[in-house]
Amino acid sequence: MHPFTLDRPRDLAAALALRAQAGRNDAPAEYIAGGTDMVQLLQEYVRQPERLVSLAGLLDNRIEIGPQGLRLGVAATMAEVAADPAVVEQFPLISEALLNSASPQVRNQATMGGNLLQRTRCPYFRDVGYAACNKRAPGSGCAAIGGENRWHAVLGTSDDCIATNPSDLAVALVALDAAVEIRGAGGSRSLPLVDFHRLPAATPHIETVLEPGEVIAAITVPASSAARRSHYLKVRDRASFEFAVVSAAVALEMDGARIRQARIALGGVGTKPWRVPRVEAALAGASLEPQSLRQAAALAAENAHGRGHNDFKIELMQRAIVRAVEIAGARA
Amino acid sequence: MTTALIGQPISRVDGRRKVTGAATYVAEFQAPGLVHGAIVRSTVANGRIASIDSSAAQQAPGVIAVLTHQNAPKLAYRAHKGAPDPGIGERLHVLQADRVSHQGQPVALVIAEGLEQAVHAAMLVRVTYAPEAAITDIARAEPVPLTPPSETRRGDPDGALAAAEVKLGQTYVIPRENHNPIEMHATIASWDGDSLTLWDKTQWVHNVADEIAAVFGIPARNVRVISPFVGGAFGSALRTWPHVTLAALGARVAGRPVKIMLSRREMYYGTGFRPHTVQRVALGASRDGRLGAILHNGDQETSTYEEFTEALLNATGFLHSCPNVNTRHRLAPMNVHTPTYMRGPGEASGIFAIESAMDELAVALNIDPVELRLRNEPEQDEFRQLPFSSRSTRECYQAAAERFGWSRRNSEPRSMRDGRQLIGWGMATATYGAGRAPASAMARLLPDGTAEVASAASDMGPGTWTSMTQVAAETLGLPIERVRFTLGDTRLPRAPVHGGSITMASVGSAVQAACRKAREDALARGGGTNDVTEAMRRIGQPVEASVDSTPGDESQRFSMHAFGAVFVEVAVDPDLGETRVRRIVGAYGAGRIVNPKLARSQCVGGMIGGIGMALMEHSVVDGRNGRVSNANFAEYAVPVHADAPPVMDVIFVEEHDPHVNPLGVKGVGEIAMVGVAPAITNAIFHATGKRIRELPVTPDKLL
Ligand SMILES: Cc1cc2nc3c(=O)[nH]c(=O)nc-3n(C[C@H](O)[C@H](O)[C@H](O)COP(=O)(O)OP(=O)(O)OC[C@H]3O[C@@H](n4cnc5c(N)ncnc54)[C@H](O)[C@@H]3O)c2cc1C
Ligand code: SF4
């Protein structure tokens, strides 16, 4: 690891004053929570911050459910949230997405905040033996374009970066219209999660809207009946302990045998957790007939752009939507 | 009296030590004054080092030395080739010249007080290269014949193929795979004058000593190698890799013991791999399913400096009966490091092609795949024109088919479903050579009625510790808990390489012979008793026997192989392309089974390895520059628990082989891996009607 100073501030205010910033490789200071991603990045020299600011003990870890919905303190671990009885009952999509992520050991250690801010699995980003990676070293080029890109995104890409956002949790949360509470030295703000991650465009090294010193403090998810009738579908090369090749988070409000409203987000295919409003619109009022599901799912492929090895994802993500809607629709 | 221990399902004698952490693995040894080494590796696949600036590294905290080709001592690199080393070519020399021939080649070594200090200083070494055009993609490489060329021909294969009633020809591709044992390679080197002690992760301590002695130009007796536990290897620890030399070199320069442990990423550059192979198989047959012609060509990647070859096409010559056979093996020299043997080397790859083609032929002929094989069951090894020492393929087909319920199979693809899932059943034949090499062992009976037995063997997981203790205790006539077997130290009698499934046959025979001799000596001197414990009490001092055990001419007189049959059930999601293996039944004719519990574990491990080979394992080489883009445990998928099917049935058919070796054993470590991948892809065809000829079968291939 590159030598760094580890700060363990006494309270959150002291931490925020240190102006650490997640999701940017050029930030001189960065937070560390559970460390499950951060330590890997440090060990592989992908991140070389001068200063690490520990969030341990500074942020809320409570899981609260009320009539308004769910509020997750970001310090809650993946394991705690996945196993919380109220989450399992009222927001099964979140629990399923978490249980399909990583391994029990990682989930015991990893936090909600760290999960939303984990860095891409793009192998070129994570191997400093490659000089070219705009996300790691702005302006250096993109080794994935023209390289091995089976792992990469087909939606929201740019000519500067085609890396996926790897979080399963974020896909489920985006489908459920979750918001994040951001806290900085100057106060708090709340933002829909779907607007939290940025598209790579010409600045893939800036991944979120966080400003220096800001942290995510909480995640809120509005109550809805759709949250119960949901399914998280994850396609991967092996049965467990792997990031998604393609995933689909689906939550449905039904009107008898017809879909009143569908909320759908995709993982493994987008440069950020990817909501598909056009598919949702086409499904409003539709039946669960394969034909109509298939037609609606095809709209997800609009503007999708493969780079060779990942072309198959364009077809696979449509099939994943169909399957996940079928499974969610069949739920009581 | 002898107690029957051979054949008993005895639990691992070292199991408790392993699960409690009491077993010491190489990186855990301590040496006074130990310091750490970190390797700087090339980031180009071909060229010259233009410059190295190590000034920043030199000044970094804790740094003791930075070695590059400019300042490293010149090493003797005397000729030496051990059994796992390629016969042709010269091993990689480290830090001796400015030439770079592959990605990840060591170009500098940093020695520092602390591990993190060494790793950090290694990052500070600035290397620039004068890169040259590199061949890193097998599709662009020019395959050349082996030295000497490896082409076999019997009968008139081309004529027979042309005349065949039914024929097919296809290409089968297996990408590069890495061993990925759980324990990373590590070495600790410590000099005392001109004597060197190495703690090294290895499958062969004596070869490490011989190789390092040759590299440094010192007598092999000056090098002691200790390696009691190996945390998995699958062949990665057969050869003595450059980091072992670097540890010894670093220790010599630093004047302190040096430890080097490879990172997971370095494992993809610093040890070998199963080579990428491209095989072409053409089969000709009569309508009633008799093979008339087999043409099997295989091209395989190797490095620019060594000709690594494995027995890719050997089984083709004897697996099925066929009068007209042609095999041709070629190598594609590329800017990669030298591949090496990986579990089931040669056969695992070659048989994927042959047994896939046989399945395709069965479909073309509309003959049951088992029946097709039975119709082509040879009476002898038709390639070598020798009788088999034993061959139980028929028994294996029958036992496995029965356990599996094969007779209920509807041969029609896509004819079985479970909900949305398509179900498929497939099978394949397996074989692996039953070799034996010279081995030595020592047995020492003690007056207290215990015994010490030793041979410098290795145990990378199959259970050498346990099976040798069993053989020793039964032969000595002692209870198993009174026998202490030791291995993994060059001070012990020499054993052969722990690979190729020869350990039981070789070391086991030596242990048996040494124990027999010790027992006979003790009884002869024990005053008429037939009880070895009583005899030892009377003698009152140790009785020791050492034996060098060598194979006879049996391998000249017989064709000696284990055979097996693997049956698989898969479920394929027709929409999402995910394949999960639901059942595997394997039946093996592997001679005598010394410990059915360990042997079953071996076979289950091989089945899971085969699932990896068939469905997920793939070192994804970036063809632009030869880097392995998924050189980590997240993106290089190996099977996890959830991939292991709930049913893994292992059957050992009764097989008495009086010829193969004194113990009558054939070994199961390698054959366990063979045949699994084609059985899976054949089952996938049965499930889906899609024939996938390029591994691994990831979801994208089935959409
Ligand atoms: C082997 C393995 C497999 C995995 N598989 C999956 C998978 O299948 N699916 C999946 O979704 N994930 C997977 N992960 C990723 C895992 O979910 C993340 O590593 C984890 O959630 C990160 O949480 P952490 O608390 O450890 O974060 P850290 O590693 O401590 O931090 C990660 C990042 O988040 C920032 N950060 C943390 N908390 C905050 C905060 N409150 N505000 C602002 N910034 C913050 C840090 O600065 C850092 O940049 C896997 C990880 C591993 C190691
Ligand atoms: S896809 Fe993005 S993260 Fe990957 S190499 Fe290109 S710029 Fe870097």
Tab-separated table of C-alpha atoms in Angstrom, chain B residues 200-356:
chain	number	residue	atom	x	y	z
B	200	ASP	CA	9.060	-23.908	-0.146
B	201	LYS	CA	5.605	-24.772	-1.341
B	202	THR	CA	6.451	-27.696	-3.561
B	203	GLN	CA	5.292	-31.075	-4.768
B	204	TRP	CA	8.896	-32.285	-4.866
B	205	VAL	CA	11.482	-31.154	-2.331
B	206	HIS	CA	14.413	-32.957	-3.948
B	207	ASN	CA	13.859	-31.318	-7.281
B	208	VAL	CA	13.829	-27.898	-5.640
B	209	ALA	CA	17.184	-28.723	-4.086
B	210	ASP	CA	18.590	-29.979	-7.395
B	211	GLU	CA	17.322	-27.003	-9.348
B	212	ILE	CA	18.457	-24.338	-6.901
B	213	ALA	CA	21.829	-26.048	-6.523
B	214	ALA	CA	22.213	-25.961	-10.312
B	215	VAL	CA	21.140	-22.333	-10.502
B	216	PHE	CA	23.639	-21.275	-7.823
B	217	GLY	CA	26.365	-23.714	-8.801
B	218	ILE	CA	26.562	-25.409	-5.432
B	219	PRO	CA	26.282	-29.096	-4.521
B	220	ALA	CA	22.727	-30.295	-4.078
B	221	ARG	CA	23.598	-31.689	-0.660
B	222	ASN	CA	24.114	-28.090	0.480
B	223	VAL	CA	20.460	-27.314	-0.113
B	224	ARG	CA	17.868	-28.473	2.360
B	225	VAL	CA	14.234	-28.102	1.375
B	226	ILE	CA	11.369	-28.338	3.843
B	227	SER	CA	7.742	-28.520	2.783
B	228	PRO	CA	5.512	-30.393	5.203
B	229	PHE	CA	2.128	-29.066	4.120
B	230	VAL	CA	0.912	-27.907	0.765
B	231	GLY	CA	-2.343	-25.955	0.629
B	232	GLY	CA	-3.423	-27.371	-2.698
B	233	ALA	CA	-1.429	-27.187	-5.896
B	234	PHE	CA	-3.049	-29.174	-8.731
B	235	GLY	CA	0.351	-29.163	-10.397
B	236	SER	CA	1.342	-25.545	-9.807
B	237	ALA	CA	4.038	-26.683	-7.350
B	238	LEU	CA	5.622	-29.329	-9.592
B	239	ARG	CA	8.299	-27.077	-11.025
B	240	THR	CA	10.693	-24.826	-9.183
B	241	TRP	CA	9.582	-21.371	-10.287
B	242	PRO	CA	11.676	-18.196	-10.555
B	243	HIS	CA	10.503	-16.793	-7.216
B	244	VAL	CA	12.346	-19.612	-5.452
B	245	THR	CA	15.564	-18.518	-7.105
B	246	LEU	CA	14.759	-14.912	-6.245
B	247	ALA	CA	14.246	-15.737	-2.577
B	248	ALA	CA	17.599	-17.475	-2.431
B	249	LEU	CA	19.252	-14.674	-4.385
B	250	GLY	CA	17.722	-12.026	-2.158
B	251	ALA	CA	18.790	-13.862	0.980
B	252	ARG	CA	22.334	-14.134	-0.281
B	253	VAL	CA	22.571	-10.427	-1.077
B	254	ALA	CA	20.810	-9.307	2.100
B	255	GLY	CA	22.684	-11.718	4.321
B	256	ARG	CA	19.357	-12.412	6.031
B	257	PRO	CA	16.598	-14.958	5.506
B	258	VAL	CA	14.137	-13.735	2.874
B	259	LYS	CA	10.499	-14.623	2.418
B	260	ILE	CA	8.632	-14.191	-0.840
B	261	MET	CA	4.946	-14.909	-1.074
B	262	LEU	CA	3.176	-14.392	-4.370
B	263	SER	CA	-0.052	-12.419	-4.439
B	264	ARG	CA	-3.076	-13.951	-6.102
B	265	ARG	CA	-2.461	-11.750	-9.128
B	266	GLU	CA	1.165	-12.873	-9.319
B	267	MET	CA	0.044	-16.501	-9.361
B	268	TYR	CA	-1.154	-15.888	-12.933
B	269	TYR	CA	2.344	-14.822	-13.994
B	270	GLY	CA	4.737	-16.533	-11.641
B	271	THR	CA	3.609	-20.148	-11.882
B	272	GLY	CA	2.376	-22.166	-14.837
B	273	PHE	CA	-1.081	-22.803	-16.252
B	274	ARG	CA	-3.030	-25.298	-18.320
B	275	PRO	CA	-2.247	-24.249	-21.884
B	276	HIS	CA	-4.820	-22.992	-24.309
B	277	THR	CA	-5.472	-25.824	-26.759
B	278	VAL	CA	-7.133	-25.938	-30.142
B	279	GLN	CA	-7.950	-29.471	-31.225
B	280	ARG	CA	-9.382	-30.789	-34.430
B	281	VAL	CA	-11.016	-34.203	-34.376
B	282	ALA	CA	-12.371	-36.086	-37.379
B	283	LEU	CA	-14.113	-39.412	-36.906
B	284	GLY	CA	-15.212	-41.890	-39.531
B	285	ALA	CA	-17.508	-44.781	-38.667
B	286	SER	CA	-19.734	-47.413	-40.154
B	287	ARG	CA	-23.509	-47.077	-39.735
B	288	ASP	CA	-23.462	-49.726	-37.069
B	289	GLY	CA	-21.092	-47.601	-35.019
B	290	ARG	CA	-17.678	-49.072	-35.598
B	291	LEU	CA	-14.908	-46.518	-35.705
B	292	GLY	CA	-13.001	-46.623	-38.984
B	293	ALA	CA	-10.845	-43.530	-38.649
B	294	ILE	CA	-9.728	-41.082	-36.000
B	295	LEU	CA	-7.747	-37.989	-36.920
B	296	HIS	CA	-6.858	-35.870	-33.958
B	297	ASN	CA	-4.687	-32.771	-34.180
B	298	GLY	CA	-3.843	-30.591	-31.255
B	299	ASP	CA	-2.145	-27.217	-31.077
B	300	GLN	CA	-1.124	-25.848	-27.745
B	301	GLU	CA	0.467	-22.659	-26.484
B	302	THR	CA	3.946	-22.643	-25.022
B	303	SER	CA	6.546	-20.031	-24.219
B	304	THR	CA	9.274	-18.783	-26.532
B	305	TYR	CA	11.962	-20.379	-24.350
B	306	GLU	CA	10.643	-23.857	-23.523
B	307	GLU	CA	8.629	-26.528	-25.301
B	308	PHE	CA	6.033	-27.495	-22.781
B	309	THR	CA	4.081	-30.517	-23.913
B	310	GLU	CA	1.568	-32.744	-22.208
B	311	ALA	CA	0.026	-36.041	-23.225
B	312	LEU	CA	-2.721	-34.254	-25.127
B	313	LEU	CA	-3.266	-36.920	-27.766
B	314	ASN	CA	-1.943	-40.080	-26.140
B	315	ALA	CA	-5.275	-41.497	-25.049
B	316	THR	CA	-6.578	-41.188	-28.595
B	317	GLY	CA	-4.351	-44.092	-29.551
B	318	PHE	CA	-5.833	-46.607	-27.132
B	319	LEU	CA	-9.100	-45.348	-25.660
B	320	HIS	CA	-11.339	-46.759	-28.387
B	321	SER	CA	-10.688	-49.476	-30.910
B	322	CYS	CA	-9.943	-48.123	-34.367
B	323	PRO	CA	-7.723	-49.479	-37.130
B	324	ASN	CA	-6.829	-46.141	-38.703
B	325	VAL	CA	-5.576	-43.392	-36.448
B	326	ASN	CA	-3.551	-40.256	-36.974
B	327	THR	CA	-2.517	-37.849	-34.237
B	328	ARG	CA	-0.443	-34.730	-34.666
B	329	HIS	CA	0.637	-32.521	-31.822
B	330	ARG	CA	2.059	-29.061	-32.404
B	331	LEU	CA	3.139	-26.148	-30.286
B	332	ALA	CA	2.456	-22.471	-30.701
B	333	PRO	CA	5.406	-20.565	-29.196
B	334	MET	CA	4.119	-17.308	-27.822
B	335	ASN	CA	5.141	-14.457	-25.562
B	336	VAL	CA	3.820	-16.156	-22.472
B	337	HIS	CA	5.537	-17.861	-19.583
B	338	THR	CA	5.855	-21.625	-19.820
B	339	PRO	CA	2.660	-23.557	-19.132
B	340	THR	CA	2.780	-26.528	-16.823
B	341	TYR	CA	0.863	-29.598	-15.812
B	342	MET	CA	-2.543	-28.935	-14.293
B	343	ARG	CA	-4.690	-31.668	-12.807
B	344	GLY	CA	-5.281	-34.411	-15.362
B	345	PRO	CA	-2.742	-32.790	-17.727
B	346	GLY	CA	-3.043	-33.891	-21.334
B	347	GLU	CA	-5.877	-36.332	-20.881
B	348	ALA	CA	-8.284	-33.791	-19.359
B	349	SER	CA	-7.884	-31.642	-22.481
B	350	GLY	CA	-7.476	-34.335	-25.145
B	351	ILE	CA	-10.359	-36.400	-23.875
B	352	PHE	CA	-12.635	-33.376	-23.893
B	353	ALA	CA	-12.191	-33.354	-27.660
B	354	ILE	CA	-12.397	-37.107	-28.245
B	355	GLU	CA	-15.324	-37.717	-25.939
B	356	SER	CA	-17.240	-34.735	-27.310
